[in-house]
PDB file of C-alpha atoms in Angstrom:
ATOM      1  CA  ALA A1342      -7.971 -52.943  48.961  1.00 54.00           C
ATOM      2  CA  ASP A1343      -8.656 -55.674  46.361  1.00 52.00           C
ATOM      3  CA  ARG A1344      -6.805 -53.733  43.655  1.00 52.00           C
ATOM      4  CA  LYS A1345      -3.850 -53.240  45.969  1.00 52.00           C
ATOM      5  CA  ASN A1346      -3.714 -56.981  46.595  1.00 52.00           C
ATOM      6  CA  ASP A1347      -4.020 -57.694  42.843  1.00 52.00           C
ATOM      7  CA  ARG A1348      -1.083 -55.387  42.144  1.00 49.00           C
ATOM      8  CA  ARG A1349       0.953 -57.018  44.902  1.00 52.00           C
ATOM      9  CA  GLN A1350       0.140 -60.455  43.455  1.00 51.00           C
ATOM     10  CA  ALA A1351       1.212 -59.288  39.990  1.00 47.00           C
ATOM     11  CA  GLU A1352       4.521 -58.039  41.396  1.00 49.00           C
ATOM     12  CA  LEU A1353       5.122 -61.375  43.080  1.00 50.00           C
ATOM     13  CA  GLN A1354       4.509 -63.103  39.726  1.00 56.00           C
ATOM     14  CA  GLY A1355       7.270 -61.029  38.109  1.00 59.00           C
ATOM     15  CA  GLU A1356       5.068 -58.317  36.638  1.00 57.00           C
ATOM     16  CA  SER A1357       6.102 -54.758  37.485  1.00 57.00           C
ATOM     17  CA  ARG A1358       3.716 -52.315  39.149  1.00 52.00           C
ATOM     18  CA  GLU A1359       3.563 -50.225  35.943  1.00 56.00           C
ATOM     19  CA  GLU A1360       2.710 -53.274  33.826  1.00 60.00           C
ATOM     20  CA  ALA A1361      -0.019 -54.237  36.288  1.00 49.00           C
ATOM     21  CA  LEU A1362      -1.491 -50.738  36.135  1.00 47.00           C
ATOM     22  CA  ARG A1363      -1.445 -50.824  32.316  1.00 54.00           C
ATOM     23  CA  ARG A1364      -3.114 -54.239  32.327  1.00 51.00           C
ATOM     24  CA  GLU A1365      -5.798 -52.972  34.709  1.00 49.00           C
ATOM     25  CA  LYS A1366      -6.657 -49.843  32.721  1.00 47.00           C
ATOM     26  CA  PRO A1367      -5.342 -50.306  29.178  1.00 46.00           C
ATOM     27  CA  ALA A1368      -7.618 -47.798  27.416  1.00 48.00           C
ATOM     28  CA  GLN A1369      -7.196 -44.870  29.811  1.00 46.00           C
ATOM     29  CA  ALA A1370      -3.894 -43.446  28.611  1.00 50.00           C
ATOM     30  CA  PRO A1371      -4.894 -43.043  24.927  1.00 55.00           C
ATOM     31  CA  LEU A1372      -8.366 -41.864  25.955  1.00 54.00           C
ATOM     32  CA  LEU A1373      -6.941 -39.199  28.243  1.00 61.00           C
ATOM     33  CA  GLY A1374      -4.478 -38.059  25.567  1.00 62.00           C
ATOM     34  CA  GLY A1375      -7.298 -37.789  23.019  1.00 75.00           C
ATOM     35  CA  PHE A1376      -9.500 -35.949  25.505  1.00 80.00           C
ATOM     36  CA  TYR A1377      -6.729 -33.479  26.314  1.00 78.00           C
ATOM     37  CA  ASP A1378      -6.055 -32.834  22.614  1.00 76.00           C
ATOM     38  CA  ALA A1379      -9.785 -32.331  21.977  1.00 78.00           C
ATOM     39  CA  LEU A1380     -10.049 -29.958  24.949  1.00 75.00           C
ATOM     40  CA  VAL A1381      -7.104 -27.853  23.756  1.00 75.00           C
ATOM     41  CA  ALA A1382      -8.518 -27.778  20.216  1.00 74.00           C
ATOM     42  CA  ALA A1383     -11.926 -26.685  21.528  1.00 74.00           C
ATOM     43  CA  VAL A1384     -10.308 -23.721  23.265  1.00 73.00           C
ATOM     44  CA  VAL A1385      -7.760 -22.514  20.692  1.00 71.00           C
ATOM     45  CA  ARG A1386      -9.429 -23.845  17.550  1.00 75.00           C
ATOM     46  CA  PRO A1387     -13.184 -23.873  18.130  1.00 79.00           C
ATOM     47  CA  PRO A1388     -15.462 -24.537  15.161  1.00 82.00           C
ATOM     48  CA  ARG A1389     -14.861 -21.658  12.755  1.00 88.00           C
ATOM     49  CA  PHE A1390     -17.931 -19.775  11.542  1.00 90.00           C
ATOM     50  CA  GLU A1391     -17.172 -19.308   7.846  1.00 91.00           C
ATOM     51  CA  TYR A1392     -20.010 -17.468   6.154  1.00 95.00           C
ATOM     52  CA  ASP A1393     -21.138 -15.866   2.948  1.00 95.00           C
ATOM     53  CA  PRO A1394     -20.657 -12.055   3.217  1.00 94.00           C
ATOM     54  CA  ARG A1395     -24.266 -11.671   2.019  1.00 95.00           C
ATOM     55  CA  LEU A1396     -25.187 -12.652   5.577  1.00 96.00           C
ATOM     56  CA  LEU A1397     -24.077  -9.127   6.564  1.00 97.00           C
ATOM     57  CA  GLY A1398     -27.096  -7.673   4.776  1.00 96.00           C
ATOM     58  CA  PRO A1399     -27.333  -5.056   2.032  1.00 97.00           C
ATOM     59  CA  SER A1400     -24.464  -2.661   1.468  1.00 97.00           C
ATOM     60  CA  SER A1401     -26.929   0.254   1.296  1.00 97.00           C
ATOM     61  CA  PHE A1402     -30.228   0.575   3.173  1.00 97.00           C
ATOM     62  CA  SER A1403     -32.661   3.003   4.836  1.00 97.00           C
ATOM     63  CA  PHE A1404     -33.258   3.113   8.573  1.00 96.00           C
ATOM     64  CA  GLY A1405     -35.178   5.729  10.556  1.00 93.00           C
ATOM     65  CA  GLY A1406     -35.621   7.906   7.480  1.00 94.00           C
ATOM     66  CA  ARG A1407     -31.871   8.048   6.775  1.00 95.00           C
ATOM     67  CA  ARG A1408     -29.593   6.313   4.290  1.00 97.00           C
ATOM     68  CA  TYR A1409     -26.800   4.027   5.536  1.00 97.00           C
ATOM     69  CA  HIS A1410     -23.920   2.255   3.826  1.00 98.00           C
ATOM     70  CA  ARG A1411     -21.828  -0.749   4.775  1.00 98.00           C
ATOM     71  CA  HIS A1412     -18.196  -0.568   3.698  1.00 97.00           C
ATOM     72  CA  ASP A1413     -16.228  -3.830   3.840  1.00 98.00           C
ATOM     73  CA  VAL A1414     -12.510  -3.435   4.525  1.00 98.00           C
ATOM     74  CA  ILE A1415      -9.396  -5.496   5.158  1.00 98.00           C
ATOM     75  CA  ILE A1416      -6.982  -4.311   7.848  1.00 98.00           C
ATOM     76  CA  GLU A1417      -3.607  -5.942   8.462  1.00 98.00           C
ATOM     77  CA  ASN A1418      -2.820  -6.700  12.102  1.00 97.00           C
ATOM     78  CA  ASP A1419       0.594  -6.477  13.770  1.00 95.00           C
ATOM     79  CA  ARG A1420       1.327 -10.133  12.854  1.00 96.00           C
ATOM     80  CA  GLY A1421       0.673  -9.525   9.144  1.00 97.00           C
ATOM     81  CA  LEU A1422      -2.710 -11.296   9.166  1.00 97.00           C
ATOM     82  CA  ARG A1423      -5.655  -9.852   7.234  1.00 98.00           C
ATOM     83  CA  LEU A1424      -8.688  -8.924   9.344  1.00 98.00           C
ATOM     84  CA  HIS A1425     -12.003  -8.663   7.487  1.00 98.00           C
ATOM     85  CA  GLY A1426     -14.224  -5.885   8.802  1.00 98.00           C
ATOM     86  CA  SER A1427     -17.366  -3.908   8.031  1.00 98.00           C
ATOM     87  CA  HIS A1428     -18.213  -0.298   8.824  1.00 98.00           C
ATOM     88  CA  TRP A1429     -21.902   0.682   8.846  1.00 98.00           C
ATOM     89  CA  ARG A1430     -22.399   4.452   8.813  1.00 97.00           C
ATOM     90  CA  CYS A1431     -24.890   7.122   7.865  1.00 96.00           C
ATOM     91  CA  ALA A1432     -24.425   8.437   4.340  1.00 94.00           C
ATOM     92  CA  ASP A1433     -25.158  12.079   5.182  1.00 89.00           C
ATOM     93  CA  GLU A1434     -23.201  12.523   8.441  1.00 85.00           C
ATOM     94  CA  GLU A1435     -19.731  13.950   8.286  1.00 87.00           C
ATOM     95  CA  ARG A1436     -18.600  12.761  11.747  1.00 95.00           C
ATOM     96  CA  CYS A1437     -20.091  10.580  14.440  1.00 96.00           C
ATOM     97  CA  PRO A1438     -18.965   8.278  17.262  1.00 97.00           C
ATOM     98  CA  CYS A1439     -18.121   4.705  16.282  1.00 97.00           C
ATOM     99  CA  VAL A1440     -18.866   1.584  18.329  1.00 98.00           C
ATOM    100  CA  VAL A1441     -16.372  -1.221  17.658  1.00 98.00           C
ATOM    101  CA  PHE A1442     -17.957  -4.628  18.210  1.00 98.00           C
ATOM    102  CA  GLY A1443     -15.908  -7.675  19.225  1.00 98.00           C
ATOM    103  CA  HIS A1444     -17.548 -11.024  18.496  1.00 97.00           C
ATOM    104  CA  ALA A1445     -17.742 -14.117  20.702  1.00 95.00           C
ATOM    105  CA  ASN A1446     -15.685 -17.284  20.415  1.00 91.00           C
ATOM    106  CA  SER A1447     -16.816 -19.409  17.410  1.00 90.00           C
ATOM    107  CA  ALA A1448     -18.604 -16.355  15.975  1.00 95.00           C
ATOM    108  CA  SER A1449     -17.812 -13.583  13.497  1.00 97.00           C
ATOM    109  CA  ARG A1450     -18.603  -9.963  12.639  1.00 98.00           C
ATOM    110  CA  ALA A1451     -22.015 -11.199  11.449  1.00 97.00           C
ATOM    111  CA  GLN A1452     -22.955 -11.311  15.157  1.00 97.00           C
ATOM    112  CA  ALA A1453     -22.946  -7.498  15.139  1.00 97.00           C
ATOM    113  CA  CYS A1454     -25.922  -7.430  12.756  1.00 97.00           C
ATOM    114  CA  HIS A1455     -28.179  -8.219  15.740  1.00 96.00           C
ATOM    115  CA  TYR A1456     -27.215  -4.862  17.305  1.00 97.00           C
ATOM    116  CA  LEU A1457     -27.115  -2.737  14.177  1.00 97.00           C
ATOM    117  CA  SER A1458     -30.474  -0.984  14.710  1.00 97.00           C
ATOM    118  CA  LEU A1459     -29.605  -0.212  18.353  1.00 97.00           C
ATOM    119  CA  VAL A1460     -26.216   1.346  17.542  1.00 98.00           C
ATOM    120  CA  LEU A1461     -27.413   3.261  14.467  1.00 97.00           C
ATOM    121  CA  GLY A1462     -30.463   4.447  16.426  1.00 96.00           C
ATOM    122  CA  LEU A1463     -28.094   6.006  18.990  1.00 96.00           C
ATOM    123  CA  GLY A1464     -26.515   8.122  16.235  1.00 96.00           C
ATOM    124  CA  CYS A1465     -23.303   6.092  16.084  1.00 97.00           C
ATOM    125  CA  SER A1466     -21.642   4.120  13.348  1.00 98.00           C
ATOM    126  CA  LEU A1467     -20.798   0.459  13.912  1.00 98.00           C
ATOM    127  CA  PHE A1468     -17.563  -1.313  13.042  1.00 98.00           C
ATOM    128  CA  ALA A1469     -17.305  -5.095  13.377  1.00 98.00           C
ATOM    129  CA  PHE A1470     -14.478  -7.376  12.329  1.00 98.00           C
ATOM    130  CA  ASP A1471     -13.481 -11.024  12.339  1.00 98.00           C
ATOM    131  CA  CYS A1472     -10.637 -11.515  14.806  1.00 97.00           C
ATOM    132  CA  ALA A1473      -7.605 -13.412  13.533  1.00 96.00           C
ATOM    133  CA  GLY A1474      -8.467 -17.110  13.515  1.00 94.00           C
ATOM    134  CA  SER A1475     -12.203 -16.406  13.168  1.00 96.00           C
ATOM    135  CA  GLY A1476     -14.695 -15.901  10.363  1.00 96.00           C
ATOM    136  CA  LEU A1477     -13.093 -14.847   7.077  1.00 97.00           C
ATOM    137  CA  SER A1478      -9.912 -13.407   8.614  1.00 97.00           C
ATOM    138  CA  ASP A1479      -6.494 -15.031   8.382  1.00 96.00           C
ATOM    139  CA  GLY A1480      -5.129 -17.120  11.232  1.00 94.00           C
ATOM    140  CA  ALA A1481      -5.449 -20.680  12.493  1.00 90.00           C
ATOM    141  CA  PHE A1482      -6.352 -20.264  16.162  1.00 89.00           C
ATOM    142  CA  VAL A1483      -7.779 -17.891  18.794  1.00 92.00           C
ATOM    143  CA  THR A1484      -6.503 -16.936  22.252  1.00 92.00           C
ATOM    144  CA  LEU A1485      -9.828 -15.999  23.875  1.00 91.00           C
ATOM    145  CA  GLY A1486      -8.991 -12.307  24.079  1.00 94.00           C
ATOM    146  CA  TYR A1487      -5.237 -11.998  24.552  1.00 95.00           C
ATOM    147  CA  ARG A1488      -4.017 -11.658  20.951  1.00 95.00           C
ATOM    148  CA  GLU A1489      -7.455 -10.424  19.890  1.00 97.00           C
ATOM    149  CA  ALA A1490      -6.720  -7.299  21.980  1.00 96.00           C
ATOM    150  CA  ARG A1491      -3.883  -6.571  19.539  1.00 96.00           C
ATOM    151  CA  ASP A1492      -6.371  -6.949  16.687  1.00 97.00           C
ATOM    152  CA  VAL A1493      -8.614  -4.439  18.481  1.00 97.00           C
ATOM    153  CA  ARG A1494      -5.689  -2.027  18.674  1.00 95.00           C
ATOM    154  CA  CYS A1495      -5.060  -2.286  14.915  1.00 97.00           C
ATOM    155  CA  VAL A1496      -8.745  -1.647  14.186  1.00 98.00           C
ATOM    156  CA  LEU A1497      -8.889   1.331  16.579  1.00 97.00           C
ATOM    157  CA  GLU A1498      -5.755   2.819  15.006  1.00 96.00           C
ATOM    158  CA  TRP A1499      -7.295   2.453  11.541  1.00 97.00           C
ATOM    159  CA  LEU A1500     -10.572   4.063  12.666  1.00 97.00           C
ATOM    160  CA  SER A1501      -8.862   6.903  14.554  1.00 95.00           C
ATOM    161  CA  LYS A1502      -7.337   8.091  11.268  1.00 96.00           C
ATOM    162  CA  ARG A1503     -10.731   8.396   9.591  1.00 96.00           C
ATOM    163  CA  LYS A1504     -12.275  11.846   9.335  1.00 95.00           C
ATOM    164  CA  ASP A1505     -15.818  10.482   9.747  1.00 95.00           C
ATOM    165  CA  VAL A1506     -15.126   9.075  13.258  1.00 96.00           C
ATOM    166  CA  SER A1507     -15.389  11.555  16.144  1.00 96.00           C
ATOM    167  CA  ALA A1508     -14.992   9.149  19.100  1.00 96.00           C
ATOM    168  CA  LEU A1509     -14.437   5.436  19.746  1.00 96.00           C
ATOM    169  CA  ALA A1510     -16.134   2.939  22.051  1.00 96.00           C
ATOM    170  CA  LEU A1511     -15.647  -0.810  22.470  1.00 96.00           C
ATOM    171  CA  TRP A1512     -18.424  -3.360  22.915  1.00 96.00           C
ATOM    172  CA  GLY A1513     -17.810  -7.076  23.000  1.00 96.00           C
ATOM    173  CA  GLN A1514     -19.375 -10.399  23.832  1.00 96.00           C
ATOM    174  CA  SER A1515     -17.532 -13.312  25.381  1.00 95.00           C
ATOM    175  CA  MET A1516     -14.100 -13.375  23.677  1.00 96.00           C
ATOM    176  CA  GLY A1517     -14.769  -9.876  22.291  1.00 97.00           C
ATOM    177  CA  ALA A1518     -15.412  -8.538  25.797  1.00 97.00           C
ATOM    178  CA  ALA A1519     -12.210 -10.207  27.036  1.00 97.00           C
ATOM    179  CA  ALA A1520     -10.296  -8.582  24.164  1.00 97.00           C
ATOM    180  CA  ALA A1521     -11.738  -5.172  25.126  1.00 96.00           C
ATOM    181  CA  LEU A1522     -10.610  -5.663  28.739  1.00 95.00           C
ATOM    182  CA  TYR A1523      -7.150  -6.825  27.678  1.00 95.00           C
ATOM    183  CA  TYR A1524      -6.868  -3.813  25.364  1.00 94.00           C
ATOM    184  CA  GLN A1525      -7.757  -1.442  28.205  1.00 92.00           C
ATOM    185  CA  GLY A1526      -5.198  -3.188  30.414  1.00 90.00           C
ATOM    186  CA  PHE A1527      -2.471  -2.900  27.769  1.00 88.00           C
ATOM    187  CA  ALA A1528      -3.387   0.731  27.110  1.00 83.00           C
ATOM    188  CA  SER A1529      -3.138   1.639  30.800  1.00 79.00           C
ATOM    189  CA  THR A1530       0.220  -0.074  31.390  1.00 78.00           C
ATOM    190  CA  GLU A1531       2.095   0.411  28.105  1.00 71.00           C
ATOM    191  CA  SER A1532       2.739   3.815  26.608  1.00 61.00           C
ATOM    192  CA  GLY A1533       1.677   4.318  23.014  1.00 59.00           C
ATOM    193  CA  VAL A1534      -0.377   1.115  22.855  1.00 60.00           C
ATOM    194  CA  GLY A1535      -3.227   2.604  20.861  1.00 68.00           C
ATOM    195  CA  PRO A1536      -6.024   5.158  20.666  1.00 74.00           C
ATOM    196  CA  SER A1537      -7.923   6.058  23.810  1.00 71.00           C
ATOM    197  CA  LEU A1538     -11.596   5.267  24.115  1.00 72.00           C
ATOM    198  CA  SER A1539     -14.490   7.588  24.858  1.00 63.00           C
ATOM    199  CA  CYS A1540     -16.285   4.830  26.794  1.00 55.00           C
TER     200      CYS A1540
END
């Protein structure tokens, strides 16, 4: 009630309602604009995890009495951006299923290293990649799964042409899980969207 009276008094003194509101709360407009910009940036341009590829571990190693190799690749997505990926597979297996791992927001393919022993122990190979706008891949921003689903499609198409991959499965965390769901949605509604998944 007091503020209403103050505004009315200001109007009587020749000050407009808008001017009175600005006088009352002068710092709010720039603060709100800065907050909004920071919020948008946090969603579409979260802190980027740029890392040294040595964080991915050795390119050749033994696990469970078998020899494994990590092959680093670059795949171009449908927007012409380079996606950096790694494929961990057994050296002496001709064909096996491949689990494609999608990382979380503000993460990278290095996140997949935590699950390497689990996936390899199941007799599968593991492929992980940096989505566009993340890690070492090209791109300036992320879309929390929407465009990343197109990146997933490009990776699955690349893997489906390999003779050492017998089946494909998707596994993701956070943004990677959203990308997997979007991909499945696109694949079920659009013909010829990409390779089908085994699970």
